[in-house]
mmCIF file with all atom_site columns, C-alpha atoms in Angstrom:
data_model
loop_
_atom_site.group_PDB
_atom_site.id
_atom_site.type_symbol
_atom_site.label_atom_id
_atom_site.label_alt_id
_atom_site.label_comp_id
_atom_site.label_asym_id
_atom_site.label_entity_id
_atom_site.label_seq_id
_atom_site.pdbx_PDB_ins_code
_atom_site.Cartn_x
_atom_site.Cartn_y
_atom_site.Cartn_z
_atom_site.occupancy
_atom_site.B_iso_or_equiv
_atom_site.pdbx_formal_charge
_atom_site.auth_seq_id
_atom_site.auth_comp_id
_atom_site.auth_asym_id
_atom_site.auth_atom_id
_atom_site.pdbx_PDB_model_num
ATOM 1   C CA . MET A 1 1   ? 12.687  -7.054  -4.003  1.00 86.00 ? 132 MET A CA 1
ATOM 2   C CA . ARG A 1 2   ? 9.576   -6.733  -6.128  1.00 90.00 ? 133 ARG A CA 1
ATOM 3   C CA . VAL A 1 3   ? 8.291   -3.244  -6.953  1.00 91.00 ? 134 VAL A CA 1
ATOM 4   C CA . SER A 1 4   ? 4.771   -2.654  -8.468  1.00 92.00 ? 135 SER A CA 1
ATOM 5   C CA . GLY A 1 5   ? 2.854   0.535   -9.082  1.00 91.00 ? 136 GLY A CA 1
ATOM 6   C CA . GLY A 1 6   ? 1.619   2.856   -11.741 1.00 89.00 ? 137 GLY A CA 1
ATOM 7   C CA . CYS A 1 7   ? 3.918   4.374   -14.270 1.00 88.00 ? 138 CYS A CA 1
ATOM 8   C CA . PRO A 1 8   ? 4.449   8.082   -13.314 1.00 84.00 ? 139 PRO A CA 1
ATOM 9   C CA . SER A 1 9   ? 4.104   8.947   -17.100 1.00 84.00 ? 140 SER A CA 1
ATOM 10  C CA . CYS A 1 10  ? 1.142   7.020   -18.302 1.00 87.00 ? 141 CYS A CA 1
ATOM 11  C CA . GLN A 1 11  ? -0.307  5.198   -15.177 1.00 86.00 ? 142 GLN A CA 1
ATOM 12  C CA . GLN A 1 12  ? -0.011  1.808   -16.684 1.00 89.00 ? 143 GLN A CA 1
ATOM 13  C CA . ALA A 1 13  ? 0.936   -1.067  -14.231 1.00 90.00 ? 144 ALA A CA 1
ATOM 14  C CA . VAL A 1 14  ? 4.728   -1.500  -13.786 1.00 89.00 ? 145 VAL A CA 1
ATOM 15  C CA . ARG A 1 15  ? 6.112   -4.610  -12.074 1.00 89.00 ? 146 ARG A CA 1
ATOM 16  C CA . ALA A 1 16  ? 9.793   -5.221  -11.671 1.00 87.00 ? 147 ALA A CA 1
ATOM 17  C CA . GLU A 1 17  ? 12.081  -7.653  -9.857  1.00 87.00 ? 148 GLU A CA 1
ATOM 18  C CA . ILE A 1 18  ? 14.970  -5.547  -8.414  1.00 85.00 ? 149 ILE A CA 1
ATOM 19  C CA . THR A 1 19  ? 18.031  -7.784  -7.731  1.00 79.00 ? 150 THR A CA 1
ATOM 20  C CA . SER A 1 20  ? 20.829  -5.102  -7.896  1.00 73.00 ? 151 SER A CA 1
ATOM 21  C CA . THR A 1 21  ? 21.506  -1.482  -8.412  1.00 70.00 ? 152 THR A CA 1
ATOM 22  C CA . ALA A 1 22  ? 22.145  -2.222  -12.126 1.00 68.00 ? 153 ALA A CA 1
ATOM 23  C CA . ASP A 1 23  ? 18.384  -2.808  -12.669 1.00 78.00 ? 154 ASP A CA 1
ATOM 24  C CA . ARG A 1 24  ? 16.000  -0.219  -14.134 1.00 82.00 ? 155 ARG A CA 1
ATOM 25  C CA . LEU A 1 25  ? 12.314  0.227   -13.706 1.00 87.00 ? 156 LEU A CA 1
ATOM 26  C CA . HIS A 1 26  ? 10.808  0.415   -17.183 1.00 86.00 ? 157 HIS A CA 1
ATOM 27  C CA . CYS A 1 27  ? 7.284   0.954   -18.572 1.00 87.00 ? 158 CYS A CA 1
ATOM 28  C CA . ASP A 1 28  ? 6.618   -0.974  -21.778 1.00 86.00 ? 159 ASP A CA 1
ATOM 29  C CA . ALA A 1 29  ? 3.587   1.226   -22.706 1.00 86.00 ? 160 ALA A CA 1
ATOM 30  C CA . CYS A 1 30  ? 5.371   4.694   -22.853 1.00 87.00 ? 161 CYS A CA 1
ATOM 31  C CA . ASP A 1 31  ? 9.078   3.812   -22.597 1.00 83.00 ? 162 ASP A CA 1
ATOM 32  C CA . TRP A 1 32  ? 9.440   5.566   -19.265 1.00 87.00 ? 163 TRP A CA 1
ATOM 33  C CA . SER A 1 33  ? 12.345  4.216   -17.248 1.00 88.00 ? 164 SER A CA 1
ATOM 34  C CA . ARG A 1 34  ? 14.048  5.043   -14.011 1.00 88.00 ? 165 ARG A CA 1
ATOM 35  C CA . PRO A 1 35  ? 17.445  3.686   -12.897 1.00 87.00 ? 166 PRO A CA 1
ATOM 36  C CA . VAL A 1 36  ? 17.823  2.072   -9.422  1.00 85.00 ? 167 VAL A CA 1
ATOM 37  C CA . VAL A 1 37  ? 20.624  4.078   -7.872  1.00 83.00 ? 168 VAL A CA 1
ATOM 38  C CA . ALA A 1 38  ? 22.855  2.567   -5.160  1.00 79.00 ? 169 ALA A CA 1
ATOM 39  C CA . ASP A 1 39  ? 21.602  5.320   -2.784  1.00 81.00 ? 170 ASP A CA 1
ATOM 40  C CA . ASP A 1 40  ? 18.006  4.027   -3.160  1.00 81.00 ? 171 ASP A CA 1
ATOM 41  C CA . ILE A 1 41  ? 18.668  0.668   -1.670  1.00 82.00 ? 172 ILE A CA 1
ATOM 42  C CA . ALA A 1 42  ? 20.425  -0.413  1.550   1.00 78.00 ? 173 ALA A CA 1
ATOM 43  C CA . GLU A 1 43  ? 20.599  -4.005  2.766   1.00 78.00 ? 174 GLU A CA 1
ATOM 44  C CA . ASN A 1 44  ? 17.737  -5.201  0.324   1.00 78.00 ? 175 ASN A CA 1
ATOM 45  C CA . ARG A 1 45  ? 15.472  -2.474  1.534   1.00 81.00 ? 176 ARG A CA 1
ATOM 46  C CA . PRO A 1 46  ? 14.509  0.703   -0.170  1.00 86.00 ? 177 PRO A CA 1
ATOM 47  C CA . ARG A 1 47  ? 15.408  4.000   1.418   1.00 85.00 ? 178 ARG A CA 1
ATOM 48  C CA . ARG A 1 48  ? 12.973  5.909   -0.821  1.00 88.00 ? 179 ARG A CA 1
ATOM 49  C CA . CYS A 1 49  ? 10.378  4.886   -3.461  1.00 90.00 ? 180 CYS A CA 1
ATOM 50  C CA . LEU A 1 50  ? 12.060  3.200   -6.426  1.00 90.00 ? 181 LEU A CA 1
ATOM 51  C CA . MET A 1 51  ? 9.106   4.416   -8.648  1.00 90.00 ? 182 MET A CA 1
ATOM 52  C CA . CYS A 1 52  ? 9.014   8.036   -7.933  1.00 88.00 ? 183 CYS A CA 1
ATOM 53  C CA . GLY A 1 53  ? 11.904  8.789   -5.595  1.00 87.00 ? 184 GLY A CA 1
ATOM 54  C CA . CYS A 1 54  ? 9.670   9.924   -2.715  1.00 90.00 ? 185 CYS A CA 1
ATOM 55  C CA . ASP A 1 55  ? 11.287  9.609   0.770   1.00 90.00 ? 186 ASP A CA 1
ATOM 56  C CA . ASP A 1 56  ? 8.012   8.998   2.614   1.00 91.00 ? 187 ASP A CA 1
ATOM 57  C CA . LEU A 1 57  ? 7.251   5.248   2.794   1.00 92.00 ? 188 LEU A CA 1
ATOM 58  C CA . TRP A 1 58  ? 4.902   3.524   5.286   1.00 91.00 ? 189 TRP A CA 1
ATOM 59  C CA . ARG A 1 59  ? 4.534   -0.089  6.325   1.00 91.00 ? 190 ARG A CA 1
ATOM 60  C CA . GLN A 1 60  ? 1.479   -2.150  5.995   1.00 91.00 ? 191 GLN A CA 1
ATOM 61  C CA . LYS A 1 61  ? 0.444   -5.773  5.962   1.00 91.00 ? 192 LYS A CA 1
ATOM 62  C CA . ASP A 1 62  ? 0.476   -7.422  2.484   1.00 91.00 ? 193 ASP A CA 1
ATOM 63  C CA . PHE A 1 63  ? -3.235  -8.306  2.436   1.00 91.00 ? 194 PHE A CA 1
ATOM 64  C CA . PRO A 1 64  ? -5.913  -6.948  0.219   1.00 90.00 ? 195 PRO A CA 1
ATOM 65  C CA . GLN A 1 65  ? -8.002  -4.356  2.157   1.00 89.00 ? 196 GLN A CA 1
ATOM 66  C CA . LYS A 1 66  ? -11.167 -5.292  0.263   1.00 94.00 ? 197 LYS A CA 1
ATOM 67  C CA . ILE A 1 67  ? -10.938 -8.950  1.246   1.00 93.00 ? 198 ILE A CA 1
ATOM 68  C CA . GLY A 1 68  ? -10.359 -7.919  4.899   1.00 91.00 ? 199 GLY A CA 1
ATOM 69  C CA . VAL A 1 69  ? -13.406 -5.636  4.931   1.00 94.00 ? 200 VAL A CA 1
ATOM 70  C CA . ALA A 1 70  ? -15.433 -8.257  3.220   1.00 95.00 ? 201 ALA A CA 1
ATOM 71  C CA . MET A 1 71  ? -14.368 -10.887 5.992   1.00 94.00 ? 202 MET A CA 1
ATOM 72  C CA . VAL A 1 72  ? -15.391 -8.440  8.749   1.00 93.00 ? 203 VAL A CA 1
ATOM 73  C CA . GLY A 1 73  ? -18.752 -7.891  7.058   1.00 95.00 ? 204 GLY A CA 1
ATOM 74  C CA . VAL A 1 74  ? -19.478 -11.621 6.650   1.00 96.00 ? 205 VAL A CA 1
ATOM 75  C CA . GLY A 1 75  ? -18.484 -12.107 10.385  1.00 95.00 ? 206 GLY A CA 1
ATOM 76  C CA . ILE A 1 76  ? -20.782 -9.342  11.413  1.00 95.00 ? 207 ILE A CA 1
ATOM 77  C CA . LEU A 1 77  ? -23.675 -10.661 9.223   1.00 97.00 ? 208 LEU A CA 1
ATOM 78  C CA . ILE A 1 78  ? -23.474 -14.307 10.392  1.00 97.00 ? 209 ILE A CA 1
ATOM 79  C CA . SER A 1 79  ? -23.126 -13.166 14.039  1.00 97.00 ? 210 SER A CA 1
ATOM 80  C CA . THR A 1 80  ? -26.144 -10.887 13.660  1.00 97.00 ? 211 THR A CA 1
ATOM 81  C CA . ILE A 1 81  ? -28.247 -13.667 12.096  1.00 97.00 ? 212 ILE A CA 1
ATOM 82  C CA . ALA A 1 82  ? -27.297 -15.886 14.957  1.00 97.00 ? 213 ALA A CA 1
ATOM 83  C CA . TYR A 1 83  ? -28.061 -13.307 17.504  1.00 96.00 ? 214 TYR A CA 1
ATOM 84  C CA . TYR A 1 84  ? -31.362 -12.495 15.933  1.00 97.00 ? 215 TYR A CA 1
ATOM 85  C CA . ASN A 1 85  ? -32.261 -16.212 16.299  1.00 96.00 ? 216 ASN A CA 1
ATOM 86  C CA . TYR A 1 86  ? -31.311 -16.087 19.957  1.00 96.00 ? 217 TYR A CA 1
ATOM 87  C CA . TRP A 1 87  ? -28.285 -18.299 19.386  1.00 96.00 ? 218 TRP A CA 1
ATOM 88  C CA . ILE A 1 88  ? -26.098 -16.223 21.649  1.00 96.00 ? 219 ILE A CA 1
ATOM 89  C CA . LYS A 1 89  ? -23.345 -18.765 21.974  1.00 97.00 ? 220 LYS A CA 1
ATOM 90  C CA . THR A 1 90  ? -23.032 -19.288 18.246  1.00 97.00 ? 221 THR A CA 1
ATOM 91  C CA . ALA A 1 91  ? -23.033 -15.491 17.658  1.00 97.00 ? 222 ALA A CA 1
ATOM 92  C CA . ILE A 1 92  ? -20.153 -14.970 20.153  1.00 96.00 ? 223 ILE A CA 1
ATOM 93  C CA . ALA A 1 93  ? -18.323 -18.017 18.638  1.00 97.00 ? 224 ALA A CA 1
ATOM 94  C CA . VAL A 1 94  ? -18.598 -16.673 15.162  1.00 96.00 ? 225 VAL A CA 1
ATOM 95  C CA . LEU A 1 95  ? -17.011 -13.385 16.364  1.00 95.00 ? 226 LEU A CA 1
ATOM 96  C CA . VAL A 1 96  ? -14.303 -15.240 18.213  1.00 96.00 ? 227 VAL A CA 1
ATOM 97  C CA . VAL A 1 97  ? -13.508 -17.410 15.065  1.00 96.00 ? 228 VAL A CA 1
ATOM 98  C CA . PHE A 1 98  ? -13.253 -14.376 12.862  1.00 95.00 ? 229 PHE A CA 1
ATOM 99  C CA . ALA A 1 99  ? -11.102 -12.657 15.517  1.00 94.00 ? 230 ALA A CA 1
ATOM 100 C CA . LEU A 1 100 ? -8.742  -15.590 15.610  1.00 95.00 ? 231 LEU A CA 1
ATOM 101 C CA . ILE A 1 101 ? -8.531  -15.696 11.796  1.00 94.00 ? 232 ILE A CA 1
ATOM 102 C CA . ASP A 1 102 ? -7.688  -11.983 11.815  1.00 92.00 ? 233 ASP A CA 1
ATOM 103 C CA . MET A 1 103 ? -4.976  -12.469 14.386  1.00 93.00 ? 234 MET A CA 1
ATOM 104 C CA . LEU A 1 104 ? -3.483  -15.484 12.504  1.00 95.00 ? 235 LEU A CA 1
ATOM 105 C CA . LEU A 1 105 ? -3.484  -13.408 9.311   1.00 93.00 ? 236 LEU A CA 1
ATOM 106 C CA . PHE A 1 106 ? -1.759  -10.589 11.035  1.00 91.00 ? 237 PHE A CA 1
ATOM 107 C CA . TRP A 1 107 ? 0.985   -12.819 12.332  1.00 93.00 ? 238 TRP A CA 1
ATOM 108 C CA . LEU A 1 108 ? 1.540   -14.663 8.972   1.00 94.00 ? 239 LEU A CA 1
ATOM 109 C CA . MET A 1 109 ? 1.276   -11.957 6.510   1.00 92.00 ? 240 MET A CA 1
ATOM 110 C CA . PRO A 1 110 ? 4.535   -10.200 5.541   1.00 91.00 ? 241 PRO A CA 1
ATOM 111 C CA . ASP A 1 111 ? 4.893   -6.286  5.628   1.00 90.00 ? 242 ASP A CA 1
ATOM 112 C CA . VAL A 1 112 ? 5.284   -4.254  2.491   1.00 91.00 ? 243 VAL A CA 1
ATOM 113 C CA . LEU A 1 113 ? 6.396   -0.619  2.045   1.00 92.00 ? 244 LEU A CA 1
ATOM 114 C CA . VAL A 1 114 ? 3.948   1.678   0.324   1.00 94.00 ? 245 VAL A CA 1
ATOM 115 C CA . CYS A 1 115 ? 4.774   5.076   -1.127  1.00 94.00 ? 246 CYS A CA 1
ATOM 116 C CA . TYR A 1 116 ? 2.581   8.010   -0.045  1.00 95.00 ? 247 TYR A CA 1
ATOM 117 C CA . ARG A 1 117 ? 3.045   9.929   -3.368  1.00 92.00 ? 248 ARG A CA 1
ATOM 118 C CA . CYS A 1 118 ? 2.548   7.205   -6.020  1.00 90.00 ? 249 CYS A CA 1
ATOM 119 C CA . GLY A 1 119 ? 1.207   4.224   -4.037  1.00 91.00 ? 250 GLY A CA 1
ATOM 120 C CA . ALA A 1 120 ? 3.888   1.875   -5.349  1.00 93.00 ? 251 ALA A CA 1
ATOM 121 C CA . THR A 1 121 ? 4.391   -1.216  -3.234  1.00 93.00 ? 252 THR A CA 1
ATOM 122 C CA . HIS A 1 122 ? 7.776   -2.636  -2.363  1.00 92.00 ? 253 HIS A CA 1
ATOM 123 C CA . ARG A 1 123 ? 7.492   -6.422  -1.507  1.00 91.00 ? 254 ARG A CA 1
ATOM 124 C CA . ARG A 1 124 ? 10.170  -9.081  -0.346  1.00 87.00 ? 255 ARG A CA 1
ATOM 125 C CA . THR A 1 125 ? 12.263  -6.426  1.423   1.00 85.00 ? 256 THR A CA 1
ATOM 126 C CA . ASN A 1 126 ? 14.342  -6.811  4.500   1.00 81.00 ? 257 ASN A CA 1
ATOM 127 C CA . LEU A 1 127 ? 12.244  -4.913  7.139   1.00 79.00 ? 258 LEU A CA 1
ATOM 128 C CA . GLN A 1 128 ? 13.935  -6.054  10.226  1.00 75.00 ? 259 GLN A CA 1
ATOM 129 C CA . ASP A 1 129 ? 14.357  -3.076  12.581  1.00 70.00 ? 260 ASP A CA 1
ATOM 130 C CA . GLU A 1 130 ? 13.187  -0.853  9.769   1.00 67.00 ? 261 GLU A CA 1
ATOM 131 C CA . PRO A 1 131 ? 12.566  2.775   10.691  1.00 69.00 ? 262 PRO A CA 1
ATOM 132 C CA . HIS A 1 132 ? 9.499   3.257   8.334   1.00 75.00 ? 263 HIS A CA 1
ATOM 133 C CA . PRO A 1 133 ? 6.432   3.967   10.382  1.00 85.00 ? 264 PRO A CA 1
ATOM 134 C CA . ALA A 1 134 ? 2.845   2.869   10.127  1.00 86.00 ? 265 ALA A CA 1
ATOM 135 C CA . PHE A 1 135 ? 0.376   4.933   8.036   1.00 91.00 ? 266 PHE A CA 1
ATOM 136 C CA . ASP A 1 136 ? 0.140   8.550   9.045   1.00 93.00 ? 267 ASP A CA 1
ATOM 137 C CA . LEU A 1 137 ? -2.887  10.314  7.960   1.00 95.00 ? 268 LEU A CA 1
ATOM 138 C CA . GLU A 1 138 ? -1.302  13.805  8.173   1.00 95.00 ? 269 GLU A CA 1
ATOM 139 C CA . VAL A 1 139 ? 1.474   12.776  5.646   1.00 94.00 ? 270 VAL A CA 1
ATOM 140 C CA . ALA A 1 140 ? -1.071  11.108  3.350   1.00 95.00 ? 271 ALA A CA 1
ATOM 141 C CA . GLU A 1 141 ? -3.226  14.171  3.371   1.00 96.00 ? 272 GLU A CA 1
ATOM 142 C CA . ARG A 1 142 ? -0.235  16.450  2.579   1.00 95.00 ? 273 ARG A CA 1
ATOM 143 C CA . TYR A 1 143 ? 0.481   14.260  -0.635  1.00 94.00 ? 274 TYR A CA 1
ATOM 144 C CA . ARG A 1 144 ? -3.139  14.182  -1.508  1.00 95.00 ? 275 ARG A CA 1
ATOM 145 C CA . GLN A 1 145 ? -3.390  17.977  -1.312  1.00 95.00 ? 276 GLN A CA 1
ATOM 146 C CA . GLN A 1 146 ? -0.130  18.307  -3.379  1.00 93.00 ? 277 GLN A CA 1
ATOM 147 C CA . ALA A 1 147 ? -1.647  16.040  -6.132  1.00 91.00 ? 278 ALA A CA 1
ATOM 148 C CA . ILE A 1 148 ? -4.823  18.126  -6.184  1.00 94.00 ? 279 ILE A CA 1
ATOM 149 C CA . ARG A 1 149 ? -2.857  21.360  -6.506  1.00 94.00 ? 280 ARG A CA 1
ATOM 150 C CA . LEU A 1 150 ? -0.694  19.915  -9.209  1.00 91.00 ? 281 LEU A CA 1
ATOM 151 C CA . ALA A 1 151 ? -3.734  18.709  -11.092 1.00 89.00 ? 282 ALA A CA 1
ATOM 152 C CA . GLU A 1 152 ? -5.381  22.174  -10.869 1.00 91.00 ? 283 GLU A CA 1
ATOM 153 C CA . SER A 1 153 ? -2.287  24.042  -11.983 1.00 90.00 ? 284 SER A CA 1
ATOM 154 C CA . GLN A 1 154 ? -1.844  21.662  -15.004 1.00 86.00 ? 285 GLN A CA 1
ATOM 155 C CA . GLU A 1 155 ? -5.562  22.245  -15.845 1.00 86.00 ? 286 GLU A CA 1
ATOM 156 C CA . GLN A 1 156 ? -5.148  26.000  -15.688 1.00 85.00 ? 287 GLN A CA 1
ATOM 157 C CA . SER A 1 157 ? -1.956  25.928  -17.783 1.00 83.00 ? 288 SER A CA 1
ATOM 158 C CA . GLU A 1 158 ? -3.899  23.920  -20.401 1.00 81.00 ? 289 GLU A CA 1
ATOM 159 C CA . LYS A 1 159 ? -6.679  26.493  -20.387 1.00 79.00 ? 290 LYS A CA 1
ATOM 160 C CA . HIS A 1 160 ? -4.089  29.324  -21.009 1.00 78.00 ? 291 HIS A CA 1
ATOM 161 C CA . GLU A 1 161 ? -2.594  27.466  -23.984 1.00 76.00 ? 292 GLU A CA 1
ATOM 162 C CA . MET A 1 162 ? -5.999  27.359  -25.737 1.00 67.00 ? 293 MET A CA 1
#
């Protein structure tokens, strides 16, 4: 299993190959480390985030979202240009080709688990019959609001120290 994300202490990129529960996640920049506990992994899949210990993980395709949005934009642009020039069949063909590429990528790309709290990704995991759901906006908003409140309380405590 491969874990990648930001260090909880200094936010530097941390990448690690986890092969057993004897492994540790370690940040070279600040010497932060977290052991991988036997309870964290079951059948080569994480039960919770190995980076921060959060229980809420969601499943997504392992494909960069920026590239996906760019592909949709290019498809729309080419189709719009063809439609503007009254090449109706070409415009429809372009949309069909991009839809087929999207469907092919959906079938071929593996799934990864992403942590709601820290955004760490867990790749090369056994996700067969995995109970992790797809993205839930309500859960994501809960963690976003929690991060905002934590930042505000830290800011206020720093003001009181001065």
